[in-house]
Short mmCIF file of C-alpha atoms in Angstrom, two decimals:
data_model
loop_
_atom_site.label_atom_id
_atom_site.label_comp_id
_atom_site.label_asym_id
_atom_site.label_seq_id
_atom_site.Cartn_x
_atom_site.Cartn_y
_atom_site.Cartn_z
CA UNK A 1 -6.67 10.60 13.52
CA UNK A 2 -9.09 9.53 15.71
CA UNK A 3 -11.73 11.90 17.47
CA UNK A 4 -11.90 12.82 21.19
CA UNK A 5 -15.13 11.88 22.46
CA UNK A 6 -16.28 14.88 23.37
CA UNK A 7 -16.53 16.00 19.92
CA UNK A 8 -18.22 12.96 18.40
CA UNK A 9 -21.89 13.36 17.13
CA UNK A 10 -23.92 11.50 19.86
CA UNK A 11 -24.44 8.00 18.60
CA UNK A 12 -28.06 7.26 17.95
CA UNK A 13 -29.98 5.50 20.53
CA UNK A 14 -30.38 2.00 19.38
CA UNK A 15 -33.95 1.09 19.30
CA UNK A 16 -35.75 -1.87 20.11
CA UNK A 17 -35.95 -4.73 16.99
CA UNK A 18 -39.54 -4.40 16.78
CA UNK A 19 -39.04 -0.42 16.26
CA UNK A 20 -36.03 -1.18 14.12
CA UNK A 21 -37.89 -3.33 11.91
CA UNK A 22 -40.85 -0.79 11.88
CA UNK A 23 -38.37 1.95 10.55
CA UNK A 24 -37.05 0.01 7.82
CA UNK A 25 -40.20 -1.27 6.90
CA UNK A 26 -41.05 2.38 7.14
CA UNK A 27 -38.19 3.12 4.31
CA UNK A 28 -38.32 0.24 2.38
CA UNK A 29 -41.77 1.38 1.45
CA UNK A 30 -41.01 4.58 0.86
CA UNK A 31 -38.97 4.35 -1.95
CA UNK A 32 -40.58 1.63 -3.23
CA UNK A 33 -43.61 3.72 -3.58
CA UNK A 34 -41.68 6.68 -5.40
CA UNK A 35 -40.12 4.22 -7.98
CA UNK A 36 -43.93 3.62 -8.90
CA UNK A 37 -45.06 6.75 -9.21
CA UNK A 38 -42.08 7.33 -11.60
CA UNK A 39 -42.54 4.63 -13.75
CA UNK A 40 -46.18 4.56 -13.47
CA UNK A 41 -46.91 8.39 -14.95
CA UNK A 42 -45.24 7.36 -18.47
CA UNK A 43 -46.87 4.52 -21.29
CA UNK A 44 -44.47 1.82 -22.08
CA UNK A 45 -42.91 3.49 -24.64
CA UNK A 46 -41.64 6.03 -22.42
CA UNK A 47 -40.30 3.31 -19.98
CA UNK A 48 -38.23 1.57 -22.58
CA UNK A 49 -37.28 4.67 -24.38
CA UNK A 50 -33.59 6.71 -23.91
CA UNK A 51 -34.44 9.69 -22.90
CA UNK A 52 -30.76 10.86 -22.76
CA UNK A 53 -27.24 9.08 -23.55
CA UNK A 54 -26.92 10.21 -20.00
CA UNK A 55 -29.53 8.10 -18.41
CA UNK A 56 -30.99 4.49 -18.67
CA UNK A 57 -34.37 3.80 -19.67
CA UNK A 58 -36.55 3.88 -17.01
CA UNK A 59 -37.39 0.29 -17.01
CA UNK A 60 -33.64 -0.37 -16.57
CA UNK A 61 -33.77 1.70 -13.42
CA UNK A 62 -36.84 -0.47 -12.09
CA UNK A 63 -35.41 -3.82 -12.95
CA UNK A 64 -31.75 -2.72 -11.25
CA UNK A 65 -33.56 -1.80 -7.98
CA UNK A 66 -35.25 -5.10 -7.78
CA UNK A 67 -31.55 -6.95 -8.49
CA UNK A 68 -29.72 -5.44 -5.90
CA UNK A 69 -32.35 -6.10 -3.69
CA UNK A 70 -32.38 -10.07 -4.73
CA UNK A 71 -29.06 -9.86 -4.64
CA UNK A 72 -28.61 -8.41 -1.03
CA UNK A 73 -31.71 -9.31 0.57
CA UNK A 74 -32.89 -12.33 -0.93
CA UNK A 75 -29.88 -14.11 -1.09
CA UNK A 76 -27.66 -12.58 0.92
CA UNK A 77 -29.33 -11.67 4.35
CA UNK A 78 -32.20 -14.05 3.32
CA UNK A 79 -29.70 -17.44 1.73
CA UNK A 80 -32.89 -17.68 0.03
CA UNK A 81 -32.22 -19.43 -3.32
CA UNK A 82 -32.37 -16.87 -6.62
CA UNK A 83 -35.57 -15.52 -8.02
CA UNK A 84 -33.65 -14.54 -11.56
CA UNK A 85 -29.92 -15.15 -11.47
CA UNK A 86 -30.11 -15.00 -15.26
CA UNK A 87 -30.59 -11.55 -15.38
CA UNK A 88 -27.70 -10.58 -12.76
CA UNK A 89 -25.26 -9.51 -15.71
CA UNK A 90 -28.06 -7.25 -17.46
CA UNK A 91 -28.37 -4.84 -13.99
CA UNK A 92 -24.49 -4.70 -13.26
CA UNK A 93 -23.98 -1.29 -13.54
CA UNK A 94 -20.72 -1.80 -13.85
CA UNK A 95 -20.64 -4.26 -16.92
CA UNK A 96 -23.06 -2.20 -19.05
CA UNK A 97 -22.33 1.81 -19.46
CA UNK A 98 -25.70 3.60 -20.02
CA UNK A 99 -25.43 4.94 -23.74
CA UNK A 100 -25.57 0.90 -24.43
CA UNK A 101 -28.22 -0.26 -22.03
CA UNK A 102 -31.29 0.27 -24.67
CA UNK A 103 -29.76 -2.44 -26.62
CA UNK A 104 -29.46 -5.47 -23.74
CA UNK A 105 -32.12 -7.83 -23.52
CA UNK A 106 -34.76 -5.33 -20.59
CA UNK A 107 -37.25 -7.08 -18.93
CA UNK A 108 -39.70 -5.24 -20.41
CA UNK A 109 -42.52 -2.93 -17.98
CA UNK A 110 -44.69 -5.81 -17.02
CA UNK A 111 -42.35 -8.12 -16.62
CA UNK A 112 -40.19 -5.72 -14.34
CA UNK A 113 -42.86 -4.85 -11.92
CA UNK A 114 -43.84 -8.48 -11.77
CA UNK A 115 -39.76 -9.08 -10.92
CA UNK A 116 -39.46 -6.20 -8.18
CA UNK A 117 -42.65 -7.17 -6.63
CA UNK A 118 -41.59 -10.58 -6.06
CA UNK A 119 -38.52 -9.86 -4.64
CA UNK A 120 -40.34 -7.43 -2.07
CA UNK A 121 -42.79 -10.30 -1.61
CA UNK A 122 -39.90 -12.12 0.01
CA UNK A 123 -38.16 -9.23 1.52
CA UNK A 124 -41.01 -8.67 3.78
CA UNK A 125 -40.95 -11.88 5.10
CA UNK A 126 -37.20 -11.87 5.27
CA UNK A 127 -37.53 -8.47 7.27
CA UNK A 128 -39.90 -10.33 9.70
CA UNK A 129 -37.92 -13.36 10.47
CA UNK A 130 -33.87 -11.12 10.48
CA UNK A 131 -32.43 -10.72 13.93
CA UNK A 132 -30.92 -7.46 12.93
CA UNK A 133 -27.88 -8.58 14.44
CA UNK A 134 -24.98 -10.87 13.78
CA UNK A 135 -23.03 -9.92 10.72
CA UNK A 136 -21.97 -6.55 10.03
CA UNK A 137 -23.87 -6.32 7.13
CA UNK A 138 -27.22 -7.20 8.88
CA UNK A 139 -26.48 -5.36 12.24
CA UNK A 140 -28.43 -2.61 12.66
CA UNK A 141 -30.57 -3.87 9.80
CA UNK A 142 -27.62 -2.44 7.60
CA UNK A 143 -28.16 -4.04 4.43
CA UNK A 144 -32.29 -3.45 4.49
CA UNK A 145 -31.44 0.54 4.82
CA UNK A 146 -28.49 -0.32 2.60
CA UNK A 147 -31.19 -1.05 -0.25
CA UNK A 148 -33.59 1.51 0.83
CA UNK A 149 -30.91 4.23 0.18
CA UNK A 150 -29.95 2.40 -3.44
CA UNK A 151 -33.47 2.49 -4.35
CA UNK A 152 -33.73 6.33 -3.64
CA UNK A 153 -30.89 7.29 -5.10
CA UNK A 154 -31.80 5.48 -8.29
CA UNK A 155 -35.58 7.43 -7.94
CA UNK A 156 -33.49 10.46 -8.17
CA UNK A 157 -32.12 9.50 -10.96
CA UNK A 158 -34.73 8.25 -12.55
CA UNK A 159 -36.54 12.10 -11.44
CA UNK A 160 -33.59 13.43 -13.23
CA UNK A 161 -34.46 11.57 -16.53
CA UNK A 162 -38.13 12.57 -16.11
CA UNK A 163 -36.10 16.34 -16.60
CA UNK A 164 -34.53 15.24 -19.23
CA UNK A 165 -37.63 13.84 -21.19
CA UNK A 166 -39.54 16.04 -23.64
CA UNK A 167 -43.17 16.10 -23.73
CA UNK A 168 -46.26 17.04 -21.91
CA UNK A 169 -45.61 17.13 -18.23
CA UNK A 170 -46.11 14.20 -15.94
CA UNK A 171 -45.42 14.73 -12.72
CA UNK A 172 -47.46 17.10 -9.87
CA UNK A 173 -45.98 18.45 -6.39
CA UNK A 174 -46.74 22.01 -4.79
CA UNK A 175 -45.35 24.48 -5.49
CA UNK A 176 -41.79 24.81 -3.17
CA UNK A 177 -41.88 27.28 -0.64
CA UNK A 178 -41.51 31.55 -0.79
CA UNK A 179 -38.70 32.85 1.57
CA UNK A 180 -40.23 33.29 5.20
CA UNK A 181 -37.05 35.84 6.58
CA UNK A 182 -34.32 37.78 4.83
CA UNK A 183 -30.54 36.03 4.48
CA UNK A 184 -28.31 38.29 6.25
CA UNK A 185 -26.01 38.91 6.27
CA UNK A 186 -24.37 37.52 3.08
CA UNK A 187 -21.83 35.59 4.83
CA UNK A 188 -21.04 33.99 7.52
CA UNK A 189 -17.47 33.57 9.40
CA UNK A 190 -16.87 30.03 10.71
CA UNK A 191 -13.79 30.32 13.21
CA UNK A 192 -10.69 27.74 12.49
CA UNK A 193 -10.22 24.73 14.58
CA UNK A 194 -10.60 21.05 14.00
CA UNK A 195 -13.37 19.34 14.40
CA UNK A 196 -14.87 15.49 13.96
CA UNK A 197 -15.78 15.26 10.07
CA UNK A 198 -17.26 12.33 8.90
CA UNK A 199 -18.88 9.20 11.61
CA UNK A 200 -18.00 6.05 13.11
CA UNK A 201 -21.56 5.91 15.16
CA UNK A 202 -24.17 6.59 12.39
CA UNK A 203 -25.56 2.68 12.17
CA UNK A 204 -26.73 3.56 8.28
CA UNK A 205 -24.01 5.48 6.99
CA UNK A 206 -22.34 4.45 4.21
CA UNK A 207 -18.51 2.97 3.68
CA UNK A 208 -17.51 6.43 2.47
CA UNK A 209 -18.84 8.56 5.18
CA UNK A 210 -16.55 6.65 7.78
CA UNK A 211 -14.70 6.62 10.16
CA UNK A 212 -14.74 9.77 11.99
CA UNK A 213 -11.71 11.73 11.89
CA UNK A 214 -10.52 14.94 12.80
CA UNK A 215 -9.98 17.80 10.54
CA UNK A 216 -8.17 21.01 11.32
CA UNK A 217 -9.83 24.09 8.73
CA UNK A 218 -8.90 27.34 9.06
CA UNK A 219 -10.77 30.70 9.60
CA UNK A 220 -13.04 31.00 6.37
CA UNK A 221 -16.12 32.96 5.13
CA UNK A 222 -19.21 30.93 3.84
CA UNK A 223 -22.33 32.34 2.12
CA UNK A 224 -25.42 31.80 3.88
CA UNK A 225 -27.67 30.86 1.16
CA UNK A 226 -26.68 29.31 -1.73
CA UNK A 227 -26.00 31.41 -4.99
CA UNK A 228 -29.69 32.28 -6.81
CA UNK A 229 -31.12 32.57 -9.91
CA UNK A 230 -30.77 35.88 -9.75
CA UNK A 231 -27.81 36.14 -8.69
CA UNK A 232 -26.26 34.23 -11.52
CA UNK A 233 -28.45 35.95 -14.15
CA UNK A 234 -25.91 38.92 -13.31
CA UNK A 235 -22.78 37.18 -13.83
CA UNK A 236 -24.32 35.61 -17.42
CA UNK A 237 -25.45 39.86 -18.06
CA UNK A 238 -21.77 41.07 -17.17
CA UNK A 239 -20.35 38.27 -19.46
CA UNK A 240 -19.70 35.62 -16.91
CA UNK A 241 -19.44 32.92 -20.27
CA UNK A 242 -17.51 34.89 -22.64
CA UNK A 243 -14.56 36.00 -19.82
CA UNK A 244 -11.79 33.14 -20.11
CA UNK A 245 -10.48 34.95 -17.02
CA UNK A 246 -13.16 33.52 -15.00
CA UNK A 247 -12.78 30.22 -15.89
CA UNK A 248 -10.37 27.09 -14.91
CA UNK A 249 -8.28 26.18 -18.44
CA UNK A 250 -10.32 23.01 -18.17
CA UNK A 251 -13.60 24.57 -17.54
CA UNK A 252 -12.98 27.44 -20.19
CA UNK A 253 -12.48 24.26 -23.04
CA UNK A 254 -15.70 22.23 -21.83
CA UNK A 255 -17.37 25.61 -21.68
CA UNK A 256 -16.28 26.48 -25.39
CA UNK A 257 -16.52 22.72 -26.83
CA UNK A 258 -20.48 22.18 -24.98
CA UNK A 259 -21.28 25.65 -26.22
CA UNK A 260 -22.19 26.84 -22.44
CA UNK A 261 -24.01 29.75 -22.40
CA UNK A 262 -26.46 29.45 -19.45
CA UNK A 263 -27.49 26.95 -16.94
CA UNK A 264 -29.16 23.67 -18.49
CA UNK A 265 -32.84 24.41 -19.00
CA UNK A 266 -32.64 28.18 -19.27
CA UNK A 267 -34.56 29.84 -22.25
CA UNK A 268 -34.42 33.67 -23.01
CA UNK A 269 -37.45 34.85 -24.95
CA UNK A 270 -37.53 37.51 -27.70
CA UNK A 271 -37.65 40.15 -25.28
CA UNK A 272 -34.44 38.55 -23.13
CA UNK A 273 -36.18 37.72 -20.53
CA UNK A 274 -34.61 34.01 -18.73
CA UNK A 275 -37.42 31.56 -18.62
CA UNK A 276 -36.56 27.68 -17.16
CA UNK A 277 -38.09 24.64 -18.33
CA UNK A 278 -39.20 22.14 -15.44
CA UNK A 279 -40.50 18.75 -16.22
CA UNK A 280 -41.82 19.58 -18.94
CA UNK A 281 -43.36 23.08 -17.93
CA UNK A 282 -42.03 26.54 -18.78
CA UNK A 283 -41.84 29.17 -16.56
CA UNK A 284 -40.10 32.74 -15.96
CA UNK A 285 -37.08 32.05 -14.17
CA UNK A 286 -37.48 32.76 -10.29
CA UNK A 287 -34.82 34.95 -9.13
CA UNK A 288 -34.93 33.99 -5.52
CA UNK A 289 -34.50 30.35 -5.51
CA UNK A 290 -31.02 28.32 -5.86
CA UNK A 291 -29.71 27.90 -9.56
CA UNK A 292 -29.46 24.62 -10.36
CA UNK A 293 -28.48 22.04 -13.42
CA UNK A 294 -24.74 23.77 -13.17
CA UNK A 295 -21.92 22.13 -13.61
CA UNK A 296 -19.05 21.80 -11.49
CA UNK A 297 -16.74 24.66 -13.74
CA UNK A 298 -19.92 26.82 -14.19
CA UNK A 299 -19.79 27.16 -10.27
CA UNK A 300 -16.12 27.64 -10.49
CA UNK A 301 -15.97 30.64 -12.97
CA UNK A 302 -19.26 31.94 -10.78
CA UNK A 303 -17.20 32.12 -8.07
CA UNK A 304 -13.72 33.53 -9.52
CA UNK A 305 -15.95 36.36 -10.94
CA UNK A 306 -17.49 37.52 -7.63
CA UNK A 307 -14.11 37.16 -6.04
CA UNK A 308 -14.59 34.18 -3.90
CA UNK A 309 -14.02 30.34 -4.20
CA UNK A 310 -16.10 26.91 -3.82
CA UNK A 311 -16.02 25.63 -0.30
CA UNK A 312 -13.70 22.24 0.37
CA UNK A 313 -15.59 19.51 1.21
CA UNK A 314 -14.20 19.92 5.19
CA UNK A 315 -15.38 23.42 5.08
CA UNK A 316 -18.77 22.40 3.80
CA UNK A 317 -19.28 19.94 6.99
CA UNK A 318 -17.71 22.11 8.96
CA UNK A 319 -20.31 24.53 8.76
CA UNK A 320 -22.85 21.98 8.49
CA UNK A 321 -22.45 20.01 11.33
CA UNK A 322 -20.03 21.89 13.98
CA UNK A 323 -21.83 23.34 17.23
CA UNK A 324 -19.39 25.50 18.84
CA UNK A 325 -21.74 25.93 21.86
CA UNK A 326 -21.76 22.25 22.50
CA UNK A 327 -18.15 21.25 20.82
CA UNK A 328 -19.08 18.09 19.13
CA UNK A 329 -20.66 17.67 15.53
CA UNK A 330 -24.32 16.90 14.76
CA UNK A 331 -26.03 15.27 12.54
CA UNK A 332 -28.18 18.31 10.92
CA UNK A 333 -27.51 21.44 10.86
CA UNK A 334 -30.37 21.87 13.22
CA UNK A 335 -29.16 19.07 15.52
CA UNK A 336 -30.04 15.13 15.31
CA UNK A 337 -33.51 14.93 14.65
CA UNK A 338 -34.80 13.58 11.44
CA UNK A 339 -35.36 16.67 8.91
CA UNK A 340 -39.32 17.41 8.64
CA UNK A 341 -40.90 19.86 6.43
CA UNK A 342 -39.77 22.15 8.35
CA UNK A 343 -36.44 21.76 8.17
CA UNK A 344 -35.50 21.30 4.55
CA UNK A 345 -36.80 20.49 0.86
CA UNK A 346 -36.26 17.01 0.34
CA UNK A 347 -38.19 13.79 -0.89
CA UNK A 348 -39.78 15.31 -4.05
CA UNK A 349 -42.48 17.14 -1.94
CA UNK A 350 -41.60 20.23 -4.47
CA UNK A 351 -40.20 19.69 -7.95
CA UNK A 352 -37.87 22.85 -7.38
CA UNK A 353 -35.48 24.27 -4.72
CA UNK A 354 -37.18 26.63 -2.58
CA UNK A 355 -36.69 29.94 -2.06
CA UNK A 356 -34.07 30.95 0.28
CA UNK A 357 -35.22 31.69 3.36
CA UNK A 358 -37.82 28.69 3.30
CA UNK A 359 -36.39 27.57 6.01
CA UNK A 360 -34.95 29.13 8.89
CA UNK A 361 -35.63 26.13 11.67
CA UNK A 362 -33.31 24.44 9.60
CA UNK A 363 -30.22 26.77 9.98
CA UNK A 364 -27.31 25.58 11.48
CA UNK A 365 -24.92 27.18 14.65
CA UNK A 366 -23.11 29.40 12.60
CA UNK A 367 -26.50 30.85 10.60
CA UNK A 368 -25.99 29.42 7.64
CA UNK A 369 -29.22 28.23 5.76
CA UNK A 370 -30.13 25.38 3.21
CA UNK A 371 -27.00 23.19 3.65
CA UNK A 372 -29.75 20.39 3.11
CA UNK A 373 -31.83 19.84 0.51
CA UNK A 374 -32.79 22.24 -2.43
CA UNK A 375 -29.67 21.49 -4.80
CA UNK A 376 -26.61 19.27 -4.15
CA UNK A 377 -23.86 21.97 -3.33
CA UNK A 378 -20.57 21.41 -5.58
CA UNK A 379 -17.28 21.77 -3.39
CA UNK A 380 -13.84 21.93 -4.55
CA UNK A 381 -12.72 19.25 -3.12
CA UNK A 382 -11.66 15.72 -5.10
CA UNK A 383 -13.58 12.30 -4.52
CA UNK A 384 -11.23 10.47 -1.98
CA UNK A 385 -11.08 8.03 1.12
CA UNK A 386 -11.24 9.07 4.85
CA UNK A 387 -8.37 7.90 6.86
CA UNK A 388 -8.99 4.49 7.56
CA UNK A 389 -11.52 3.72 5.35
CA UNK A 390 -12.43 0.48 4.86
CA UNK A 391 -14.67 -0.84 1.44
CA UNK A 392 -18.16 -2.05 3.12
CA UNK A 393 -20.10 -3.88 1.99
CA UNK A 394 -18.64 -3.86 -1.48
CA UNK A 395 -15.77 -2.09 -3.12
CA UNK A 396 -17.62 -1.03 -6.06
CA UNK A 397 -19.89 1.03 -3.68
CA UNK A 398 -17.08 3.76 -2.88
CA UNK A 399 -13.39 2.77 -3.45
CA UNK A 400 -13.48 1.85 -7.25
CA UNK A 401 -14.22 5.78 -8.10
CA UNK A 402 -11.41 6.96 -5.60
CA UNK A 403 -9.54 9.17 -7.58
CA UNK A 404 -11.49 9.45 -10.42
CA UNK A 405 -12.64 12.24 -11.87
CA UNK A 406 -14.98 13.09 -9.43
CA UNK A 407 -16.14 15.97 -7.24
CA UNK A 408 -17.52 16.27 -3.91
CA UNK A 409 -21.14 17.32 -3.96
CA UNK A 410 -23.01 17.88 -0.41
CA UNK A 411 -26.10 18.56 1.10
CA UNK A 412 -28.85 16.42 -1.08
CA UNK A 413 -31.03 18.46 -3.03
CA UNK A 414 -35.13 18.77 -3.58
CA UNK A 415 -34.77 15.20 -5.12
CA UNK A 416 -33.16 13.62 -2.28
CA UNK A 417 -35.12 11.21 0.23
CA UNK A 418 -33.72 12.08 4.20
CA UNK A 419 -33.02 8.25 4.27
CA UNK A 420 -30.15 8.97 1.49
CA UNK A 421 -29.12 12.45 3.02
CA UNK A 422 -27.45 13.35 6.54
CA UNK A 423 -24.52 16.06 7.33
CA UNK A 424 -21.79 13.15 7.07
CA UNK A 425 -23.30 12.25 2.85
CA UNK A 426 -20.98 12.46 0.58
CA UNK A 427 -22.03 12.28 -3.50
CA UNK A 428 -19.75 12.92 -6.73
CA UNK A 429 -19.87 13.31 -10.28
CA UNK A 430 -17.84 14.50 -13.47
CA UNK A 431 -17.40 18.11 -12.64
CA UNK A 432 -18.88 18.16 -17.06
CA UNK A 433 -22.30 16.67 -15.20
CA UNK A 434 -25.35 19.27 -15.40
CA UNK A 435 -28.48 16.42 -15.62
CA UNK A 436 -28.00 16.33 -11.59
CA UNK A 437 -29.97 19.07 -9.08
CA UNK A 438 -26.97 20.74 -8.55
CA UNK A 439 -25.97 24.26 -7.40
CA UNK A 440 -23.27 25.38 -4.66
CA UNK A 441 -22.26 28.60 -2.87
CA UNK A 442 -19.70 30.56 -2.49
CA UNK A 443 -16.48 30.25 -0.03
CA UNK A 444 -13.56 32.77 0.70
CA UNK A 445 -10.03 32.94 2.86
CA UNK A 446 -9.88 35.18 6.14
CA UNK A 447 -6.89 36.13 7.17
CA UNK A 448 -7.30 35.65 11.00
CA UNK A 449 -5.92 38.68 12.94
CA UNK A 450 -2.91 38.25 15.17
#
């Protein structure tokens, strides 16, 4: 199953240590940053408060970012001796489901930022002194970018509960960008063939995203942008909800037992006009940007009623990373540099997807726009391991919710930080999950000619 060379994605240049160490550095304070300015906008009641079954309090979200990083950097790549083993059992994730977090024993807002700065305190000096070489999970300075990915991912989902909170707003960004060219056509045809999906090179990838593989998908038609506002006010006018037709037997009972009747966060006004609530601010509902805060059957019945399907998850980086010209797959859709501004909304610059059309240097070979950043896309396809994959650096990262029920999403979304978003990602949820900045577009067969 393994790739040809000629159709790997180039393998990074490896940098020097002192650049190495200036990147991570670069990352680590990054996030570290962004978990401030979400946890300092809110009073302490708002920290320890639920905001949602769904979500932790805040201050749980802090504390957990500071435990992995004790646990993994201090202790691990450090052997420095523990700053607060007592608290290990309060931030497993996995001992504690988040309806019942509220109730353990929280370091409480003052006590957690005096915990995660200490254990940056040391991490810094830890940084300074690492080889970035050796073990696996230090080579490449692995485990520091590692972290840096854990602790965005949890900002994310900490951004997510600031959605979910009620109350005056908190949080500032510009506004996301207006469309700068028109998406034509509406599809795109991406010719069969296999290609290399997933990496074996990428030196910050994650266990899931390897190794590299090849995949054979056939001829198939992908939208270019992903499905609007707009767009999916139609299907809720023509009776998109109310059609069982449209929907999976699955989807049609969640949609009937959840009362579904429009995307999370939609309001219609007395005069039905669709308004959407954002962080705490109402606005009318912007037709020309991605829908988002749908879940995974919404997308499905979407698709069934404009005659199409959800891409697979091989189709999705298919058209994300394949370069026919070239014959090997890249990192981007625009090729291996790091995204920019220019390339994509990601990193909480904007608090909503932009337009499409934002962003045409960010298109990939085949013309197809957005496949990074603005919403997470849903695909069909189940959560499940590459061939060969191997659990790294822990099981409970990946392999504990193989086979689940899970779903594929791709692509990051306005929320996502470019250290915890590449072509080769992969992220899941419940396909019942709407809390997450999630849309998708639309997929269909071709029957290639003889």
């Amino acid at each position: 199953m393994t790739a040809g060379p000629s159709t790997h994605a180039t393998a990074p240049e490896a940098p020097t240590p002192e650049v190495l160490r200036a990147q991570l550095a670069t990352v680590l304070a990054r996030a570290r940053a962004r978990s401030a300015a979400l946890t300092d906008c809110v009073d302490e009641s708002e920290l320890i408060a639920q905001h949602s079954p769904l979500m932790s309090p805040l201050v749980w979200d802090l504390a957990h970012i500071g435990n992995q990083e004790e646990l993994w950097l201090v202790r691990d790549v450090g052997g420095r001796e523990p700053v607060r083993r007592d608290i290990d059992e309060i931030y497993d994730a996995f001992k504690h489901a988040r309806a019942d977090r509220p109730a353990l024993p929280l370091l409480n807002p003052a006590e957690a930022r005096g915990y995660v700065a200490e254990v940056r305190d040391k991490v810094w000096d830890i940084l300074d002194r690492s080889p970035l070489a050796g073990r696996p999970v230090e080579r490449d300075g692995f485990a520091f970018a590692m972290i840096a990915q854990h602790e965005q991912q949890h900002d994310e989902t900490m951004l997510a509960t600031h959605q979910l909170r009620s109350g005056p707003a908190v949080l500032r960004a510009v506004p996301a960008p207006d469309p700068v060219h028109a998406v034509t056509p509406e599809e795109v045809v991406i010719p069969g063939g296999e290609f290399t999906m997933g990496t074996s090179t990428d030196p910050w990838a994650l266990d899931n995203e390897r190794p590299a593989h090849q995949v054979n998908v056939a001829t198939f038609a992908l939208d270019v942008a992903p499905v609007t506002n707009g767009q999916y006010r139609e299907f809720i006018a023509d009776g998109g909800y109310d059609r069982a037709e449209l929907w999976s037997e699955r989807g049609w009972a969640h949609r009937r037992s959840a009362g579904l009747t429009a995307p999370q966060f939609w309001e219609r006004d007395g005069a039905g006009d669709w308004w959407r609530r954002s962080f705490g601010i109402l606005a009318p509902l912007n037709p020309n940007q991605p829908v988002v805060h749908v879940c995974y059957f919404e997308a499905e019945a979407y698709a069934r009623w404009v005659g199409k399907r959800l891409p697979t998850e091989s189709e999705w980086e298919k058209a994300a990373r394949w370069d026919p010209a070239t014959r090997r797959s890249r990192r981007y859709p625009w090729g291996d540099e790091e995204p920019g501004s220019e390339h994509a909304n990601l990193g909480q610059r904007h608090l909503e997807p932009a337009g499409v059309g934002a962003y045409p240097r960010g298109r990939s070979p085949h013309g197809v726009d957005q496949l990074i950043g603005d919403v997470w896309e849903w695909t069909s396809s189940d959560f499940l391991p590459y061939p060969g994959f191997a659990a790294f650096p822990y099981r409970e990262y990946s392999e504990v919710f193989h086979g689940g029920d899970y779903k594929v999403l791709r692509g990051g979304s306005f929320g996502t930080d470019q250290v915890a978003c590449r072509g080769t990602f992969r992220n899941w949820d419940h396909p019942v999950r709407r809390q997450i900045f999630a849309g998708f577009r639309c997929a269909r067969d071709v029957t290639e000619s003889a």
